[in-house]
Amino acid sequence: MNKAEILIIDDEPQIRKLLEITLESNDYKVWQAATGKEGIIMAANHPPELILLDIGLPDKSGHDVLKELRTWYAKSIIMLSVQNSEADIVKALDNGATDYLSKPFRSAELLARIRSAIRRNQSQSIETKMVCGDLEIDIPARTVKKGGELLKLTSTEFNLLALLSINEGRVLTHQYILKQIWGMGAQSETQYLRVFIRTLRKKIETNSDKPEHIHTESGVGYRFV
Amino acid sequence: MNKAEILIIDDEPQIRKLLEITLESNDYKVWQAATGKEGIIMAANHPPELILLDIGLPDKSGHDVLKELRTWYAKSIIMLSVQNSEADIVKALDNGATDYLSKPFRSAELLARIRSAIRRNQSQSIETKMVCGDLEIDIPARTVKKGGELLKLTSTEFNLLALLSINEGRVLTHQYILKQIWGMGAQSETQYLRVFIRTLRKKIETNSDKPEHIHTESGVGYRFV
DNA sequence: TCTGAAATAATAAAGAAATAATAAAGAATC
DNA sequence: GATTCTTTATTATTTCTTTATTATTTCAGA
Protein backbone atom coordinates (compact mmCIF):
# COMPACT_ATOMS: atom_id res chain seq x y z
CA MET A 1 0.00 0.00 0.00
CA ASN A 2 1.15 3.54 -0.73
CA LYS A 3 2.02 5.82 2.11
CA ALA A 4 -0.52 8.58 2.68
CA GLU A 5 0.97 11.98 1.92
CA ILE A 6 0.70 14.87 4.34
CA LEU A 7 1.61 18.49 3.64
CA ILE A 8 2.76 20.64 6.58
CA ILE A 9 2.42 24.41 6.22
CA ASP A 10 4.15 26.07 9.17
CA ASP A 11 6.82 28.71 9.48
CA GLU A 12 8.51 27.33 12.58
CA PRO A 13 11.29 24.92 11.58
CA GLN A 14 11.32 23.10 14.91
CA ILE A 15 7.59 22.40 14.67
CA ARG A 16 8.02 21.10 11.12
CA LYS A 17 10.90 18.89 12.26
CA LEU A 18 8.88 17.53 15.16
CA LEU A 19 5.93 16.79 12.91
CA GLU A 20 8.16 15.25 10.28
CA ILE A 21 9.72 12.83 12.75
CA THR A 22 6.40 11.91 14.32
CA LEU A 23 4.65 11.38 11.02
CA GLU A 24 7.40 9.57 9.14
CA SER A 25 7.87 7.12 11.97
CA ASN A 26 4.17 6.38 11.60
CA ASP A 27 4.47 5.64 7.96
CA TYR A 28 3.29 8.84 6.36
CA LYS A 29 5.07 10.63 3.56
CA VAL A 30 5.67 14.23 4.57
CA TRP A 31 5.91 17.41 2.46
CA GLN A 32 6.76 20.76 3.97
CA ALA A 33 6.17 24.42 3.25
CA ALA A 34 7.24 27.40 5.35
CA THR A 35 4.86 29.99 3.93
CA GLY A 36 1.24 30.11 2.87
CA LYS A 37 2.11 30.88 -0.72
CA GLU A 38 4.56 28.02 -0.95
CA GLY A 39 2.05 25.71 0.67
CA ILE A 40 -0.67 26.53 -1.81
CA ILE A 41 1.67 25.92 -4.74
CA MET A 42 2.83 22.60 -3.33
CA ALA A 43 -0.72 21.48 -2.65
CA ALA A 44 -1.72 22.40 -6.19
CA ASN A 45 1.19 20.60 -7.83
CA HIS A 46 0.81 17.50 -5.77
CA PRO A 47 -2.45 17.27 -3.82
CA PRO A 48 -1.79 15.48 -0.53
CA GLU A 49 -4.16 13.31 1.41
CA LEU A 50 -4.14 15.78 4.30
CA ILE A 51 -2.86 19.28 5.07
CA LEU A 52 -1.65 20.48 8.47
CA LEU A 53 -1.97 24.25 8.38
CA ASP A 54 -0.68 26.71 10.99
CA ILE A 55 -2.91 29.72 11.65
CA GLY A 56 -0.04 32.05 12.47
CA LEU A 57 1.93 32.25 9.25
CA PRO A 58 4.23 35.14 8.40
CA ASP A 59 3.13 35.98 4.87
CA LYS A 60 -0.63 35.59 5.03
CA SER A 61 -2.96 34.41 7.78
CA GLY A 62 -3.75 30.73 7.91
CA HIS A 63 -7.40 31.68 7.60
CA ASP A 64 -6.77 33.17 4.18
CA VAL A 65 -4.73 30.18 3.08
CA LEU A 66 -7.55 27.94 4.24
CA LYS A 67 -10.10 29.89 2.23
CA GLU A 68 -7.93 29.80 -0.85
CA LEU A 69 -7.29 26.08 -0.54
CA ARG A 70 -10.95 25.36 -0.01
CA THR A 71 -11.85 26.80 -3.39
CA TRP A 72 -10.53 23.63 -4.96
CA TYR A 73 -9.07 21.30 -2.33
CA ALA A 74 -11.72 19.01 -0.89
CA LYS A 75 -9.71 16.71 1.38
CA SER A 76 -8.99 17.21 5.07
CA ILE A 77 -7.27 20.28 6.47
CA ILE A 78 -6.32 20.30 10.15
CA MET A 79 -5.54 23.73 11.58
CA LEU A 80 -2.75 24.26 14.11
CA SER A 81 -2.54 27.23 16.44
CA VAL A 82 -1.02 28.41 19.67
CA GLN A 83 -2.96 28.18 22.87
CA ASN A 84 -5.65 30.58 24.01
CA SER A 85 -6.96 31.53 20.63
CA GLU A 86 -10.33 29.86 20.92
CA ALA A 87 -11.90 32.53 18.78
CA ASP A 88 -9.89 31.25 15.83
CA ILE A 89 -11.42 27.82 16.08
CA VAL A 90 -14.97 28.66 15.19
CA LYS A 91 -13.71 30.86 12.39
CA ALA A 92 -11.46 28.15 11.00
CA LEU A 93 -14.15 25.52 11.16
CA ASP A 94 -16.62 27.88 9.52
CA ASN A 95 -14.17 28.34 6.69
CA GLY A 96 -14.05 24.62 6.09
CA ALA A 97 -11.31 23.28 8.31
CA THR A 98 -11.78 19.61 9.11
CA ASP A 99 -10.39 19.73 12.61
CA TYR A 100 -8.30 21.77 14.95
CA LEU A 101 -5.33 21.23 17.23
CA SER A 102 -3.60 23.55 19.70
CA LYS A 103 0.16 23.64 20.06
CA PRO A 104 1.88 22.10 21.87
CA PHE A 105 0.14 18.81 21.20
CA ARG A 106 0.66 15.28 22.32
CA SER A 107 1.69 13.09 19.42
CA ALA A 108 -0.86 10.40 20.26
CA GLU A 109 -3.61 12.92 19.84
CA LEU A 110 -2.15 14.32 16.65
CA LEU A 111 -2.00 10.84 15.14
CA ALA A 112 -5.52 9.99 16.23
CA ARG A 113 -6.87 13.11 14.58
CA ILE A 114 -4.91 12.49 11.42
CA ARG A 115 -6.23 8.96 11.17
CA SER A 116 -9.76 10.18 11.67
CA ALA A 117 -9.37 12.93 9.07
CA ILE A 118 -7.91 10.58 6.48
CA ARG A 119 -10.63 8.07 7.15
CA ARG A 120 -13.12 10.77 6.38
CA ASN A 121 -11.46 11.46 3.02
CA GLN A 122 -11.82 7.86 2.09
CA SER A 123 -15.35 7.39 3.21
CA GLN A 124 -16.22 10.28 0.94
CA SER A 125 -15.14 8.39 -2.10
CA ILE A 126 -16.26 4.93 -1.03
CA GLU A 127 -19.82 5.52 -0.02
CA THR A 128 -21.00 6.47 -3.44
CA LYS A 129 -24.31 4.78 -3.11
CA MET A 130 -26.38 5.84 -0.21
CA VAL A 131 -29.80 5.26 1.14
CA CYS A 132 -31.49 7.96 3.19
CA GLY A 133 -34.99 6.97 4.16
CA ASP A 134 -36.94 6.59 0.92
CA LEU A 135 -34.11 8.10 -1.14
CA GLU A 136 -31.41 6.15 -2.97
CA ILE A 137 -28.54 8.14 -4.42
CA ASP A 138 -26.01 6.50 -6.73
CA ILE A 139 -23.31 9.00 -7.50
CA PRO A 140 -21.28 7.17 -10.21
CA ALA A 141 -24.45 6.22 -12.06
CA ARG A 142 -25.89 9.71 -11.45
CA THR A 143 -29.28 8.32 -10.53
CA VAL A 144 -31.69 9.06 -7.72
CA LYS A 145 -34.57 6.85 -6.75
CA LYS A 146 -37.41 7.75 -4.46
CA GLY A 147 -39.51 4.87 -3.20
CA GLY A 148 -37.90 2.67 -5.85
CA GLU A 149 -38.86 4.99 -8.67
CA LEU A 150 -36.26 6.80 -10.76
CA LEU A 151 -36.33 10.60 -10.49
CA LYS A 152 -35.46 12.91 -13.31
CA LEU A 153 -32.96 15.53 -12.13
CA THR A 154 -31.06 18.02 -14.23
CA SER A 155 -27.29 17.92 -14.10
CA THR A 156 -26.99 20.85 -11.71
CA GLU A 157 -29.72 19.52 -9.50
CA PHE A 158 -27.93 16.22 -9.27
CA ASN A 159 -24.58 17.84 -8.48
CA LEU A 160 -26.20 19.81 -5.70
CA LEU A 161 -27.90 16.79 -4.22
CA ALA A 162 -24.69 14.78 -4.44
CA LEU A 163 -22.71 17.49 -2.66
CA LEU A 164 -25.28 17.74 0.10
CA SER A 165 -25.64 14.03 0.56
CA ILE A 166 -21.90 13.37 0.70
CA ASN A 167 -21.80 15.81 3.59
CA GLU A 168 -24.82 14.35 5.27
CA GLY A 169 -25.45 15.78 8.73
CA ARG A 170 -23.16 18.79 8.44
CA VAL A 171 -24.11 22.27 7.46
CA LEU A 172 -22.73 23.49 4.16
CA THR A 173 -22.56 27.26 3.86
CA HIS A 174 -24.08 29.03 0.88
CA GLN A 175 -20.62 30.18 -0.13
CA TYR A 176 -19.20 26.72 -0.05
CA ILE A 177 -22.02 25.20 -2.06
CA LEU A 178 -21.93 27.94 -4.67
CA LYS A 179 -18.19 27.60 -5.03
CA GLN A 180 -18.40 23.85 -5.43
CA ILE A 181 -21.27 23.79 -7.91
CA TRP A 182 -21.00 27.02 -9.87
CA GLY A 183 -17.35 27.90 -9.31
CA MET A 184 -15.52 30.87 -7.89
CA GLY A 185 -17.49 33.60 -9.60
CA ALA A 186 -20.85 32.70 -8.14
CA GLN A 187 -20.11 32.98 -4.45
CA SER A 188 -22.60 35.71 -3.75
CA GLU A 189 -25.44 34.45 -5.96
CA THR A 190 -27.42 33.07 -3.07
CA GLN A 191 -30.60 33.37 -5.05
CA TYR A 192 -29.47 30.72 -7.56
CA LEU A 193 -29.12 28.36 -4.74
CA ARG A 194 -32.57 29.07 -3.37
CA VAL A 195 -34.16 28.38 -6.71
CA PHE A 196 -32.34 25.08 -7.08
CA ILE A 197 -33.04 24.05 -3.53
CA ARG A 198 -36.67 24.72 -4.32
CA THR A 199 -36.75 22.51 -7.41
CA LEU A 200 -34.78 19.81 -5.65
CA ARG A 201 -37.16 19.80 -2.74
CA LYS A 202 -40.12 19.60 -5.09
CA LYS A 203 -38.61 16.46 -6.56
CA ILE A 204 -37.16 14.63 -3.58
CA GLU A 205 -39.34 15.65 -0.65
CA THR A 206 -42.63 13.94 -0.01
CA ASN A 207 -44.03 17.24 1.22
CA SER A 208 -41.92 20.16 0.05
CA ASP A 209 -43.51 22.49 2.61
CA LYS A 210 -42.08 20.33 5.36
CA PRO A 211 -38.72 19.21 4.00
CA GLU A 212 -37.31 16.12 5.67
CA HIS A 213 -34.08 15.82 3.73
CA ILE A 214 -32.87 19.34 2.99
CA HIS A 215 -32.97 21.51 6.08
CA THR A 216 -32.46 25.27 5.99
CA GLU A 217 -30.01 26.79 8.45
CA SER A 218 -30.98 30.42 8.28
CA GLY A 219 -28.05 32.75 7.84
CA VAL A 220 -25.65 29.86 7.28
CA GLY A 221 -26.60 27.34 4.63
CA TYR A 222 -28.25 23.96 4.14
CA ARG A 223 -27.94 20.55 5.72
CA PHE A 224 -28.86 17.18 4.26
CA VAL A 225 -30.27 14.66 6.69
CA MET B 1 2.99 9.89 41.18
CA ASN B 2 4.48 13.35 41.67
CA LYS B 3 2.61 15.90 43.67
CA ALA B 4 1.34 18.80 41.61
CA GLU B 5 3.11 22.02 42.60
CA ILE B 6 1.19 25.17 43.40
CA LEU B 7 2.67 28.62 43.95
CA ILE B 8 0.82 31.03 46.24
CA ILE B 9 1.50 34.74 45.78
CA ASP B 10 -0.16 36.66 48.61
CA ASP B 11 1.03 39.18 51.16
CA GLU B 12 -1.22 38.12 54.02
CA PRO B 13 0.53 35.44 56.11
CA GLN B 14 -2.69 34.05 57.55
CA ILE B 15 -4.14 33.50 54.07
CA ARG B 16 -0.96 31.78 52.95
CA LYS B 17 -1.04 29.59 56.03
CA LEU B 18 -4.67 28.66 55.45
CA LEU B 19 -4.02 27.81 51.82
CA GLU B 20 -0.90 25.86 52.71
CA ILE B 21 -2.76 23.67 55.19
CA THR B 22 -5.69 23.09 52.85
CA LEU B 23 -3.55 22.28 49.86
CA GLU B 24 -0.92 20.14 51.55
CA SER B 25 -3.55 18.02 53.20
CA ASN B 26 -4.89 17.42 49.70
CA ASP B 27 -1.59 16.25 48.41
CA TYR B 28 -0.30 19.30 46.61
CA LYS B 29 3.23 20.64 47.01
CA VAL B 30 3.02 24.30 48.01
CA TRP B 31 5.42 27.18 47.33
CA GLN B 32 4.89 30.63 48.77
CA ALA B 33 5.76 34.20 47.92
CA ALA B 34 4.74 37.34 49.82
CA THR B 35 5.34 39.88 47.06
CA GLY B 36 4.79 40.07 43.32
CA LYS B 37 8.46 40.37 42.60
CA GLU B 38 9.35 37.36 44.68
CA GLY B 39 6.52 35.40 43.10
CA ILE B 40 7.70 36.07 39.58
CA ILE B 41 11.22 34.97 40.44
CA MET B 42 10.00 31.77 42.07
CA ALA B 43 7.73 30.96 39.16
CA ALA B 44 10.58 31.51 36.72
CA ASN B 45 13.05 29.36 38.65
CA HIS B 46 10.64 26.55 39.18
CA PRO B 47 7.47 26.75 37.08
CA PRO B 48 4.57 25.31 39.07
CA GLU B 49 1.51 23.55 37.75
CA LEU B 50 -0.73 26.34 38.99
CA ILE B 51 -0.42 29.82 40.50
CA LEU B 52 -2.77 31.34 43.06
CA LEU B 53 -2.32 35.09 42.76
CA ASP B 54 -3.74 37.74 45.04
CA ILE B 55 -4.96 40.84 43.24
CA GLY B 56 -4.17 43.17 46.14
CA LEU B 57 -0.42 42.93 46.59
CA PRO B 58 1.66 45.59 48.33
CA ASP B 59 4.55 46.06 45.93
CA LYS B 60 2.86 45.87 42.54
CA SER B 61 -0.72 45.15 41.65
CA GLY B 62 -1.72 41.58 40.97
CA HIS B 63 -2.80 42.75 37.52
CA ASP B 64 0.75 43.70 36.64
CA VAL B 65 2.11 40.45 37.99
CA LEU B 66 -0.49 38.58 35.92
CA LYS B 67 0.50 40.43 32.75
CA GLU B 68 4.17 39.79 33.37
CA LEU B 69 3.63 36.12 34.07
CA ARG B 70 1.48 35.71 30.99
CA THR B 71 4.32 36.76 28.73
CA TRP B 72 5.85 33.33 29.26
CA TYR B 73 3.77 31.27 31.70
CA ALA B 74 0.99 29.34 29.92
CA LYS B 75 -0.47 27.25 32.72
CA SER B 76 -3.38 28.12 34.95
CA ILE B 77 -3.45 31.24 37.11
CA ILE B 78 -6.30 31.60 39.60
CA MET B 79 -6.80 35.09 40.97
CA LEU B 80 -7.73 35.73 44.59
CA SER B 81 -9.70 38.85 45.35
CA VAL B 82 -11.55 40.47 48.17
CA GLN B 83 -15.32 40.72 47.92
CA ASN B 84 -17.00 43.50 45.93
CA SER B 85 -14.30 43.78 43.34
CA GLU B 86 -16.03 42.77 40.13
CA ALA B 87 -14.11 45.32 38.15
CA ASP B 88 -10.84 43.70 39.24
CA ILE B 89 -12.09 40.26 38.41
CA VAL B 90 -13.25 41.23 34.94
CA LYS B 91 -9.93 42.91 34.29
CA ALA B 92 -8.00 39.87 35.46
CA LEU B 93 -10.02 37.45 33.34
CA ASP B 94 -9.56 39.67 30.32
CA ASN B 95 -5.82 39.67 30.97
CA GLY B 96 -5.67 35.90 30.82
CA ALA B 97 -6.48 34.69 34.29
CA THR B 98 -7.90 31.20 34.26
CA ASP B 99 -10.37 31.67 37.08
CA TYR B 100 -10.96 33.65 40.25
CA LEU B 101 -11.99 33.17 43.85
CA SER B 102 -13.35 35.75 46.24
CA LYS B 103 -12.03 35.79 49.78
CA PRO B 104 -13.10 34.35 52.08
CA PHE B 105 -13.54 31.11 50.16
CA ARG B 106 -14.79 27.71 51.08
CA SER B 107 -12.08 25.10 50.76
CA ALA B 108 -14.30 22.71 48.80
CA GLU B 109 -14.75 25.34 46.14
CA LEU B 110 -11.05 26.19 46.13
CA LEU B 111 -10.12 22.57 45.59
CA ALA B 112 -12.69 22.06 42.86
CA ARG B 113 -11.41 25.09 40.95
CA ILE B 114 -7.83 23.92 41.36
CA ARG B 115 -8.64 20.45 40.06
CA SER B 116 -10.45 21.87 37.09
CA ALA B 117 -7.63 24.30 36.30
CA ILE B 118 -4.96 21.62 36.51
CA ARG B 119 -7.01 19.30 34.36
CA ARG B 120 -7.15 22.00 31.73
CA ASN B 121 -3.33 22.30 31.73
CA GLN B 122 -3.11 18.70 30.77
CA SER B 123 -5.58 18.55 27.93
CA GLN B 124 -4.37 21.47 25.95
CA SER B 125 -5.92 20.67 22.66
CA ILE B 126 -9.44 21.74 22.10
CA GLU B 127 -12.04 19.20 21.26
CA THR B 128 -14.18 19.98 18.28
CA LYS B 129 -16.70 17.36 19.22
CA MET B 130 -17.66 17.25 22.83
CA VAL B 131 -20.06 15.54 25.14
CA CYS B 132 -21.26 17.33 28.26
CA GLY B 133 -23.79 15.28 30.13
CA ASP B 134 -26.78 14.92 27.84
CA LEU B 135 -25.40 17.48 25.37
CA GLU B 136 -23.35 16.67 22.30
CA ILE B 137 -21.75 19.57 20.45
CA ASP B 138 -20.11 19.04 17.08
CA ILE B 139 -18.52 22.28 15.96
CA PRO B 140 -17.48 21.35 12.41
CA ALA B 141 -20.92 19.98 11.63
CA ARG B 142 -22.60 22.82 13.52
CA THR B 143 -24.89 20.41 15.30
CA VAL B 144 -26.06 20.14 18.88
CA LYS B 145 -27.82 17.09 20.21
CA LYS B 146 -29.61 16.76 23.51
CA GLY B 147 -30.43 13.24 24.59
CA GLY B 148 -29.61 12.09 21.07
CA GLU B 149 -32.04 14.49 19.45
CA LEU B 150 -30.93 17.25 17.12
CA LEU B 151 -31.62 20.76 18.42
CA LYS B 152 -32.44 23.67 16.17
CA LEU B 153 -30.23 26.64 17.04
CA THR B 154 -29.87 29.87 15.12
CA SER B 155 -26.46 30.81 13.84
CA THR B 156 -25.74 33.24 16.67
CA GLU B 157 -27.01 30.84 19.29
CA PHE B 158 -24.69 28.19 17.97
CA ASN B 159 -21.68 30.51 17.90
CA LEU B 160 -22.38 31.50 21.48
CA LEU B 161 -22.71 27.92 22.64
CA ALA B 162 -19.56 26.94 20.77
CA LEU B 163 -17.59 29.74 22.41
CA LEU B 164 -18.85 28.81 25.87
CA SER B 165 -18.27 25.11 25.45
CA ILE B 166 -14.76 25.49 24.06
CA ASN B 167 -14.01 27.34 27.28
CA GLU B 168 -15.74 24.81 29.45
CA GLY B 169 -15.22 25.45 33.14
CA ARG B 170 -13.92 28.97 32.64
CA VAL B 171 -15.74 32.19 33.28
CA LEU B 172 -16.07 34.31 30.17
CA THR B 173 -16.73 37.96 30.85
CA HIS B 174 -19.65 39.73 29.20
CA GLN B 175 -17.21 41.96 27.36
CA TYR B 176 -15.22 39.06 26.02
CA ILE B 177 -18.27 37.19 24.78
CA LEU B 178 -19.76 40.25 23.14
CA LYS B 179 -16.51 41.03 21.41
CA GLN B 180 -16.13 37.50 20.11
CA ILE B 181 -19.67 37.02 18.87
CA TRP B 182 -20.89 40.47 17.89
CA GLY B 183 -17.60 42.25 17.28
CA MET B 184 -15.88 45.25 18.77
CA GLY B 185 -18.83 47.62 18.57
CA ALA B 186 -21.11 45.61 20.82
CA GLN B 187 -19.06 45.40 23.99
CA SER B 188 -21.53 47.22 26.17
CA GLU B 189 -24.70 45.58 24.86
CA THR B 190 -25.05 43.27 27.82
CA GLN B 191 -28.76 42.99 27.24
CA TYR B 192 -28.24 41.23 23.90
CA LEU B 193 -26.29 38.63 25.68
CA ARG B 194 -28.95 38.08 28.31
CA VAL B 195 -31.58 37.55 25.66
CA PHE B 196 -29.44 35.03 23.81
CA ILE B 197 -28.42 33.24 26.98
CA ARG B 198 -32.10 32.98 27.72
CA THR B 199 -33.00 31.39 24.39
CA LEU B 200 -30.00 29.09 24.59
CA ARG B 201 -30.96 27.93 28.04
CA LYS B 202 -34.50 27.32 26.89
CA LYS B 203 -33.14 25.02 24.22
CA ILE B 204 -30.30 23.19 25.93
CA GLU B 205 -31.28 23.04 29.58
CA THR B 206 -33.64 20.39 30.86
CA ASN B 207 -35.04 22.92 33.31
CA SER B 208 -34.18 26.44 32.27
CA ASP B 209 -35.05 27.78 35.72
CA LYS B 210 -32.24 25.70 37.15
CA PRO B 211 -29.56 25.80 34.48
CA GLU B 212 -27.03 23.01 34.68
CA HIS B 213 -24.86 23.97 31.74
CA ILE B 214 -24.76 27.75 31.59
CA HIS B 215 -24.06 29.27 34.99
CA THR B 216 -24.36 32.96 35.73
CA GLU B 217 -21.50 34.66 37.53
CA SER B 218 -23.21 37.80 38.67
CA GLY B 219 -21.34 40.97 37.81
CA VAL B 220 -18.75 39.06 35.81
CA GLY B 221 -20.02 36.78 33.08
CA TYR B 222 -21.05 33.22 32.30
CA ARG B 223 -19.49 29.81 32.74
CA PHE B 224 -20.27 26.64 30.79
CA VAL B 225 -20.08 23.41 32.77
C1' DT C 1 -27.07 37.49 60.53
C1' DC C 2 -30.87 40.08 59.08
C1' DT C 3 -33.02 43.78 56.07
C1' DG C 4 -33.92 46.87 52.44
C1' DA C 5 -31.98 49.70 48.66
C1' DA C 6 -29.30 49.35 44.54
C1' DA C 7 -27.36 46.80 41.04
C1' DT C 8 -27.62 43.13 38.11
C1' DA C 9 -30.08 39.45 35.66
C1' DA C 10 -34.09 37.11 33.69
C1' DT C 11 -38.06 37.19 31.07
C1' DA C 12 -41.72 38.43 27.75
C1' DA C 13 -43.13 40.44 23.91
C1' DA C 14 -43.41 43.40 19.95
C1' DG C 15 -41.39 45.85 16.12
C1' DA C 16 -37.52 45.92 12.69
C1' DA C 17 -34.39 43.82 9.75
C1' DA C 18 -32.47 40.09 7.46
C1' DT C 19 -33.03 35.98 5.15
C1' DA C 20 -35.63 32.43 2.58
C1' DA C 21 -39.32 30.66 -0.31
C1' DT C 22 -41.95 30.99 -4.20
C1' DA C 23 -43.75 32.03 -8.83
C1' DA C 24 -43.05 33.28 -13.13
C1' DA C 25 -40.96 35.22 -17.17
C1' DG C 26 -37.00 35.85 -20.15
C1' DA C 27 -32.21 33.77 -21.87
C1' DA C 28 -29.40 30.36 -23.03
C1' DT C 29 -28.46 25.75 -24.37
C1' DC C 30 -29.01 21.38 -26.41
C1' DG D 1 -38.67 23.40 -29.63
C1' DA D 2 -38.09 21.64 -25.33
C1' DT D 3 -35.36 21.79 -21.45
C1' DT D 4 -32.59 23.97 -18.32
C1' DC D 5 -30.71 28.05 -16.36
C1' DT D 6 -30.81 32.82 -14.73
C1' DT D 7 -33.10 36.87 -13.31
C1' DT D 8 -36.66 39.65 -11.20
C1' DA D 9 -40.43 40.58 -8.23
C1' DT D 10 -43.30 39.37 -4.42
C1' DT D 11 -44.51 37.17 -0.24
C1' DA D 12 -43.41 34.52 3.88
C1' DT D 13 -40.56 33.27 7.59
C1' DT D 14 -36.95 33.56 10.71
C1' DT D 15 -33.85 35.96 13.40
C1' DC D 16 -32.33 40.06 15.66
C1' DT D 17 -32.88 44.11 18.39
C1' DT D 18 -35.21 46.97 21.49
C1' DT D 19 -38.16 48.12 25.27
C1' DA D 20 -40.59 47.29 29.37
C1' DT D 21 -41.37 44.60 33.42
C1' DT D 22 -40.29 41.38 36.99
C1' DA D 23 -37.01 38.62 39.65
C1' DT D 24 -32.76 37.84 41.83
C1' DT D 25 -28.41 38.92 43.77
C1' DT D 26 -25.30 41.88 46.19
C1' DC D 27 -23.92 44.60 49.87
C1' DA D 28 -24.04 48.30 53.30
C1' DG D 29 -25.91 49.34 57.64
C1' DA D 30 -28.47 47.92 61.61
XYZ file of C-alpha atoms (C1' of nucleotides) in Angstrom, chain A residues 191 194 198 201 216 222, chain C residues 19-24:
12
model
C -30.603 33.371 -5.047
C -32.569 29.067 -3.373
C -36.667 24.725 -4.320
C -37.165 19.799 -2.737
C -32.457 25.273 5.991
C -28.248 23.962 4.140
C -33.034 35.982 5.151
C -35.629 32.434 2.577
C -39.325 30.658 -0.306
C -41.948 30.985 -4.205
C -43.753 32.031 -8.829
C -43.051 33.279 -13.130
